[in-house]
């Protein structure tokens, strides 16, 4: 290949990985079949609506975009809007209805000339429109076409009142079999994080949880990108990217992009594990903002030998339950392995390797309750049975990436990371 061809390949590589924005085309979209099928069923059943909820960064907005593409292909009117903190019920609906345009041919003179008249159902919506007015507008539109409204970032809306109005509207639309489906999408652990008082609409709403992506789905992200670029990746390298990602596709795109860029810069079409390690390094160096600030606050320490950085890495590598919680005892094994590496690097210092729980429980407490260190962990359960998990799910893979770039994830620890079960929540 010529230098220009390598350069083009490197350029294309920046486009096939999308760590920073939701996907808006199907070429790069992986998995999520179940969520697509279940939403489709809701849309095709009159009186059914859908609520899609999950952690930040699992891929909700990307799914919403793909649903819009799929449903538009069925000749439905599909509107997707993002909600904002201070939006009122009527403001959201005005934004949504303004996206719809009808064209009507009107006779404008005695000789029969016609002209196109454009109108939008948003035009006639009052600034303080309530549930019944919106329902009326949707009934009118519904007579012309099936319509689907997707509201992303629904959790950003403030206040129970607007939630309650949406619940009332959903119930009204269902009761009157209006030809219009609402899909609410947002960050939440369960449906009550989207609409707190949901009991009255449970019957007409399909709840669609968005778990983290599984390893196969994450692999598919890289494989699709490889196909697009005409490049390859060694199995071991692919596995490392997937293992660090912990089910969060943002990291698969980010590490994938940096790793494959490294290979291409070295004029290789095949990416190897060392490209991934170097790629992680670059990704760590380029991480600025909240994640870096949070990490630094959590791990800072003046005294030599403070353990915060090592304990946080051990937390990120600890075995978790389905909800992503780990118990103190699960931190011990990874911490011991980390300390072995620390000790082998500083053979003249007498570094303690084997900590029992009392040796790091104060660190876990500080991570979960000291405001100057975050908190970065959420603490649940009762005394002797405390469980912890990362408050911001995106911090955990970042901590693992720091572990990789600090050279800890070799040998035993790498094995541990590979064999670690991913949280599903
Ligand atoms: N199904 C998917 N296939 C491939 N990449 C995905 C998928 N879902 C999300 N992503 C990628 O993951 C990142 C986060 O996705 P996003 O949809 O913004 O998540 P959320 O809305 O849940 O915070 C984006 O960079 C996006 O490109
Ligand atoms: Mg989103």
PDB file of C-alpha atoms in Angstrom, residues 258-413:
ATOM      1  CA  UNK A 258      -6.979   3.868  19.373  1.00  0.00           C
ATOM      2  CA  UNK A 259      -5.754   0.279  18.995  1.00  0.00           C
ATOM      3  CA  UNK A 260      -6.513  -0.048  15.311  1.00  0.00           C
ATOM      4  CA  UNK A 261      -5.099   3.440  14.656  1.00  0.00           C
ATOM      5  CA  UNK A 262      -1.827   2.279  16.238  1.00  0.00           C
ATOM      6  CA  UNK A 263      -1.617  -0.743  13.964  1.00  0.00           C
ATOM      7  CA  UNK A 264      -2.337   1.352  10.887  1.00  0.00           C
ATOM      8  CA  UNK A 265       0.261   3.937  11.887  1.00  0.00           C
ATOM      9  CA  UNK A 266       2.764   1.080  12.031  1.00  0.00           C
ATOM     10  CA  UNK A 267       1.560   0.065   8.536  1.00  0.00           C
ATOM     11  CA  UNK A 268       0.002  -3.170   9.706  1.00  0.00           C
ATOM     12  CA  UNK A 269      -3.470  -4.385   8.735  1.00  0.00           C
ATOM     13  CA  UNK A 270      -3.593  -6.745  11.702  1.00  0.00           C
ATOM     14  CA  UNK A 271      -4.030  -5.322  15.227  1.00  0.00           C
ATOM     15  CA  UNK A 272      -2.224  -7.072  18.075  1.00  0.00           C
ATOM     16  CA  UNK A 273      -2.414  -7.026  21.843  1.00  0.00           C
ATOM     17  CA  UNK A 274       0.423  -4.504  22.087  1.00  0.00           C
ATOM     18  CA  UNK A 275      -1.578  -2.135  19.872  1.00  0.00           C
ATOM     19  CA  UNK A 276      -4.409  -2.432  22.361  1.00  0.00           C
ATOM     20  CA  UNK A 277      -2.149  -1.739  25.335  1.00  0.00           C
ATOM     21  CA  UNK A 278      -0.682   1.305  23.600  1.00  0.00           C
ATOM     22  CA  UNK A 279      -4.189   2.337  22.551  1.00  0.00           C
ATOM     23  CA  UNK A 280      -5.385   2.198  26.135  1.00  0.00           C
ATOM     24  CA  UNK A 281      -2.448   4.409  27.066  1.00  0.00           C
ATOM     25  CA  UNK A 282      -3.482   7.017  24.533  1.00  0.00           C
ATOM     26  CA  UNK A 283      -7.093   6.813  25.656  1.00  0.00           C
ATOM     27  CA  UNK A 284      -6.055   7.386  29.278  1.00  0.00           C
ATOM     28  CA  UNK A 285      -3.882  10.334  28.336  1.00  0.00           C
ATOM     29  CA  UNK A 286      -6.701  11.895  26.343  1.00  0.00           C
ATOM     30  CA  UNK A 287      -9.296  11.525  29.078  1.00  0.00           C
ATOM     31  CA  UNK A 288      -9.992  14.917  30.581  1.00  0.00           C
ATOM     32  CA  UNK A 289     -12.933  16.318  32.472  1.00  0.00           C
ATOM     33  CA  UNK A 290     -15.217  14.727  35.015  1.00  0.00           C
ATOM     34  CA  UNK A 291     -13.883  11.198  34.819  1.00  0.00           C
ATOM     35  CA  UNK A 292     -10.278  12.283  35.351  1.00  0.00           C
ATOM     36  CA  UNK A 293     -11.264  14.698  38.155  1.00  0.00           C
ATOM     37  CA  UNK A 294     -13.280  11.992  39.885  1.00  0.00           C
ATOM     38  CA  UNK A 295     -10.440   9.490  39.617  1.00  0.00           C
ATOM     39  CA  UNK A 296      -7.871  11.950  40.926  1.00  0.00           C
ATOM     40  CA  UNK A 297     -10.021  13.018  43.861  1.00  0.00           C
ATOM     41  CA  UNK A 298     -10.716   9.408  44.797  1.00  0.00           C
ATOM     42  CA  UNK A 299      -7.102   8.216  44.668  1.00  0.00           C
ATOM     43  CA  UNK A 300      -5.113  11.236  45.798  1.00  0.00           C
ATOM     44  CA  UNK A 301      -2.657  10.660  48.635  1.00  0.00           C
ATOM     45  CA  UNK A 302       0.265  12.633  50.008  1.00  0.00           C
ATOM     46  CA  UNK A 303       2.008   9.871  51.870  1.00  0.00           C
ATOM     47  CA  UNK A 304       4.095   7.385  49.981  1.00  0.00           C
ATOM     48  CA  UNK A 305       2.481   4.005  49.995  1.00  0.00           C
ATOM     49  CA  UNK A 306      -1.136   5.077  50.345  1.00  0.00           C
ATOM     50  CA  UNK A 307      -3.283   2.370  48.956  1.00  0.00           C
ATOM     51  CA  UNK A 308      -6.194   4.272  47.422  1.00  0.00           C
ATOM     52  CA  UNK A 309      -5.138   3.833  43.813  1.00  0.00           C
ATOM     53  CA  UNK A 310      -4.512   0.120  44.261  1.00  0.00           C
ATOM     54  CA  UNK A 311      -7.705  -0.533  46.201  1.00  0.00           C
ATOM     55  CA  UNK A 312      -9.779   1.280  43.580  1.00  0.00           C
ATOM     56  CA  UNK A 313      -8.229  -0.851  40.849  1.00  0.00           C
ATOM     57  CA  UNK A 314      -8.936  -3.961  42.921  1.00  0.00           C
ATOM     58  CA  UNK A 315     -12.580  -2.803  43.273  1.00  0.00           C
ATOM     59  CA  UNK A 316     -12.819  -2.454  39.503  1.00  0.00           C
ATOM     60  CA  UNK A 317     -11.550  -6.017  39.106  1.00  0.00           C
ATOM     61  CA  UNK A 318     -13.625  -7.586  41.896  1.00  0.00           C
ATOM     62  CA  UNK A 319     -16.241 -10.211  41.091  1.00  0.00           C
ATOM     63  CA  UNK A 320     -19.734  -8.719  41.048  1.00  0.00           C
ATOM     64  CA  UNK A 321     -23.273 -10.020  41.334  1.00  0.00           C
ATOM     65  CA  UNK A 322     -25.945  -9.474  38.668  1.00  0.00           C
ATOM     66  CA  UNK A 323     -26.614  -5.975  39.928  1.00  0.00           C
ATOM     67  CA  UNK A 324     -22.960  -5.051  39.699  1.00  0.00           C
ATOM     68  CA  UNK A 325     -22.281  -5.115  43.460  1.00  0.00           C
ATOM     69  CA  UNK A 326     -19.164  -6.603  45.013  1.00  0.00           C
ATOM     70  CA  UNK A 327     -18.523  -7.551  48.623  1.00  0.00           C
ATOM     71  CA  UNK A 328     -15.380  -6.511  50.539  1.00  0.00           C
ATOM     72  CA  UNK A 329     -14.010 -10.041  50.456  1.00  0.00           C
ATOM     73  CA  UNK A 330     -13.997  -9.954  46.632  1.00  0.00           C
ATOM     74  CA  UNK A 331     -11.479  -7.077  46.668  1.00  0.00           C
ATOM     75  CA  UNK A 332      -8.866  -9.113  48.499  1.00  0.00           C
ATOM     76  CA  UNK A 333      -7.721 -11.406  45.717  1.00  0.00           C
ATOM     77  CA  UNK A 334      -7.166  -8.719  43.062  1.00  0.00           C
ATOM     78  CA  UNK A 335      -5.531  -6.435  45.647  1.00  0.00           C
ATOM     79  CA  UNK A 336      -3.031  -9.131  46.607  1.00  0.00           C
ATOM     80  CA  UNK A 337      -2.101  -9.627  42.977  1.00  0.00           C
ATOM     81  CA  UNK A 338      -1.717  -5.879  42.438  1.00  0.00           C
ATOM     82  CA  UNK A 339       0.503  -5.601  45.517  1.00  0.00           C
ATOM     83  CA  UNK A 340       2.679  -8.448  44.254  1.00  0.00           C
ATOM     84  CA  UNK A 341       3.424  -6.365  41.175  1.00  0.00           C
ATOM     85  CA  UNK A 342       4.054  -3.256  43.290  1.00  0.00           C
ATOM     86  CA  UNK A 343       6.420  -5.221  45.487  1.00  0.00           C
ATOM     87  CA  UNK A 344       8.320  -6.750  42.584  1.00  0.00           C
ATOM     88  CA  UNK A 345       8.877  -3.258  41.202  1.00  0.00           C
ATOM     89  CA  UNK A 346      10.269  -1.985  44.508  1.00  0.00           C
ATOM     90  CA  UNK A 347      12.314  -4.935  45.773  1.00  0.00           C
ATOM     91  CA  UNK A 348      14.202  -2.863  48.362  1.00  0.00           C
ATOM     92  CA  UNK A 349      11.061  -1.482  50.061  1.00  0.00           C
ATOM     93  CA  UNK A 350       9.329  -3.969  52.292  1.00  0.00           C
ATOM     94  CA  UNK A 351       5.872  -3.765  50.778  1.00  0.00           C
ATOM     95  CA  UNK A 352       3.006  -5.545  52.379  1.00  0.00           C
ATOM     96  CA  UNK A 353       1.307  -7.865  49.929  1.00  0.00           C
ATOM     97  CA  UNK A 354      -1.371  -9.726  51.770  1.00  0.00           C
ATOM     98  CA  UNK A 355      -4.114  -7.497  53.149  1.00  0.00           C
ATOM     99  CA  UNK A 356      -7.078  -8.876  54.982  1.00  0.00           C
ATOM    100  CA  UNK A 357     -10.374  -7.011  54.817  1.00  0.00           C
ATOM    101  CA  UNK A 358      -9.594  -4.813  57.819  1.00  0.00           C
ATOM    102  CA  UNK A 359      -6.567  -3.544  55.878  1.00  0.00           C
ATOM    103  CA  UNK A 360      -8.693  -1.901  53.205  1.00  0.00           C
ATOM    104  CA  UNK A 361     -12.211  -1.568  54.628  1.00  0.00           C
ATOM    105  CA  UNK A 362     -11.519   2.042  55.608  1.00  0.00           C
ATOM    106  CA  UNK A 363     -10.644   2.719  51.966  1.00  0.00           C
ATOM    107  CA  UNK A 364     -13.979   1.307  50.836  1.00  0.00           C
ATOM    108  CA  UNK A 365     -15.719   3.444  53.439  1.00  0.00           C
ATOM    109  CA  UNK A 366     -13.957   6.555  52.223  1.00  0.00           C
ATOM    110  CA  UNK A 367     -14.786   5.751  48.597  1.00  0.00           C
ATOM    111  CA  UNK A 368     -18.436   5.406  49.540  1.00  0.00           C
ATOM    112  CA  UNK A 369     -18.946   8.171  52.103  1.00  0.00           C
ATOM    113  CA  UNK A 370     -16.112  10.735  52.148  1.00  0.00           C
ATOM    114  CA  UNK A 371     -17.285  13.624  49.949  1.00  0.00           C
ATOM    115  CA  UNK A 372     -13.684  14.698  49.296  1.00  0.00           C
ATOM    116  CA  UNK A 373     -13.073  11.303  47.673  1.00  0.00           C
ATOM    117  CA  UNK A 374     -16.248  11.262  45.625  1.00  0.00           C
ATOM    118  CA  UNK A 375     -18.161   9.340  46.680  1.00  0.00           C
ATOM    119  CA  UNK A 376     -17.293   6.980  43.859  1.00  0.00           C
ATOM    120  CA  UNK A 377     -18.923   3.877  45.292  1.00  0.00           C
ATOM    121  CA  UNK A 378     -22.491   3.244  46.302  1.00  0.00           C
ATOM    122  CA  UNK A 379     -22.852   1.257  49.521  1.00  0.00           C
ATOM    123  CA  UNK A 380     -25.839  -1.016  50.058  1.00  0.00           C
ATOM    124  CA  UNK A 381     -26.867  -3.700  52.513  1.00  0.00           C
ATOM    125  CA  UNK A 382     -26.395  -3.840  56.243  1.00  0.00           C
ATOM    126  CA  UNK A 383     -23.425  -4.227  58.579  1.00  0.00           C
ATOM    127  CA  UNK A 384     -21.308  -7.317  57.823  1.00  0.00           C
ATOM    128  CA  UNK A 385     -23.137  -7.696  54.539  1.00  0.00           C
ATOM    129  CA  UNK A 386     -22.237  -4.424  52.876  1.00  0.00           C
ATOM    130  CA  UNK A 387     -22.069  -4.431  49.111  1.00  0.00           C
ATOM    131  CA  UNK A 388     -20.506  -1.789  46.893  1.00  0.00           C
ATOM    132  CA  UNK A 389     -20.725  -0.739  43.292  1.00  0.00           C
ATOM    133  CA  UNK A 390     -19.411   2.086  41.142  1.00  0.00           C
ATOM    134  CA  UNK A 391     -21.781   5.046  41.254  1.00  0.00           C
ATOM    135  CA  UNK A 392     -20.801   6.132  37.773  1.00  0.00           C
ATOM    136  CA  UNK A 393     -20.599   2.938  35.689  1.00  0.00           C
ATOM    137  CA  UNK A 394     -18.229   4.656  33.258  1.00  0.00           C
ATOM    138  CA  UNK A 395     -15.613   5.070  35.997  1.00  0.00           C
ATOM    139  CA  UNK A 396     -15.003   1.335  36.380  1.00  0.00           C
ATOM    140  CA  UNK A 397     -13.595   0.627  32.894  1.00  0.00           C
ATOM    141  CA  UNK A 398     -11.612   3.861  33.186  1.00  0.00           C
ATOM    142  CA  UNK A 399      -9.974   2.564  36.381  1.00  0.00           C
ATOM    143  CA  UNK A 400      -9.162  -0.694  34.571  1.00  0.00           C
ATOM    144  CA  UNK A 401      -7.669   1.303  31.687  1.00  0.00           C
ATOM    145  CA  UNK A 402      -5.441   3.124  34.206  1.00  0.00           C
ATOM    146  CA  UNK A 403      -4.451  -0.299  35.515  1.00  0.00           C
ATOM    147  CA  UNK A 404      -3.475  -1.361  32.001  1.00  0.00           C
ATOM    148  CA  UNK A 405      -1.515   1.810  31.301  1.00  0.00           C
ATOM    149  CA  UNK A 406       0.229   1.551  34.679  1.00  0.00           C
ATOM    150  CA  UNK A 407       1.325  -1.934  33.648  1.00  0.00           C
ATOM    151  CA  UNK A 408      -0.616  -3.892  36.249  1.00  0.00           C
ATOM    152  CA  UNK A 409      -2.698  -6.013  33.935  1.00  0.00           C
ATOM    153  CA  UNK A 410      -0.259  -8.698  32.982  1.00  0.00           C
ATOM    154  CA  UNK A 411      -0.132 -12.364  33.877  1.00  0.00           C
ATOM    155  CA  UNK A 412      -2.437 -13.304  36.734  1.00  0.00           C
ATOM    156  CA  UNK A 413      -4.411 -10.058  36.764  1.00  0.00           C
TER     157      UNK A 413
END
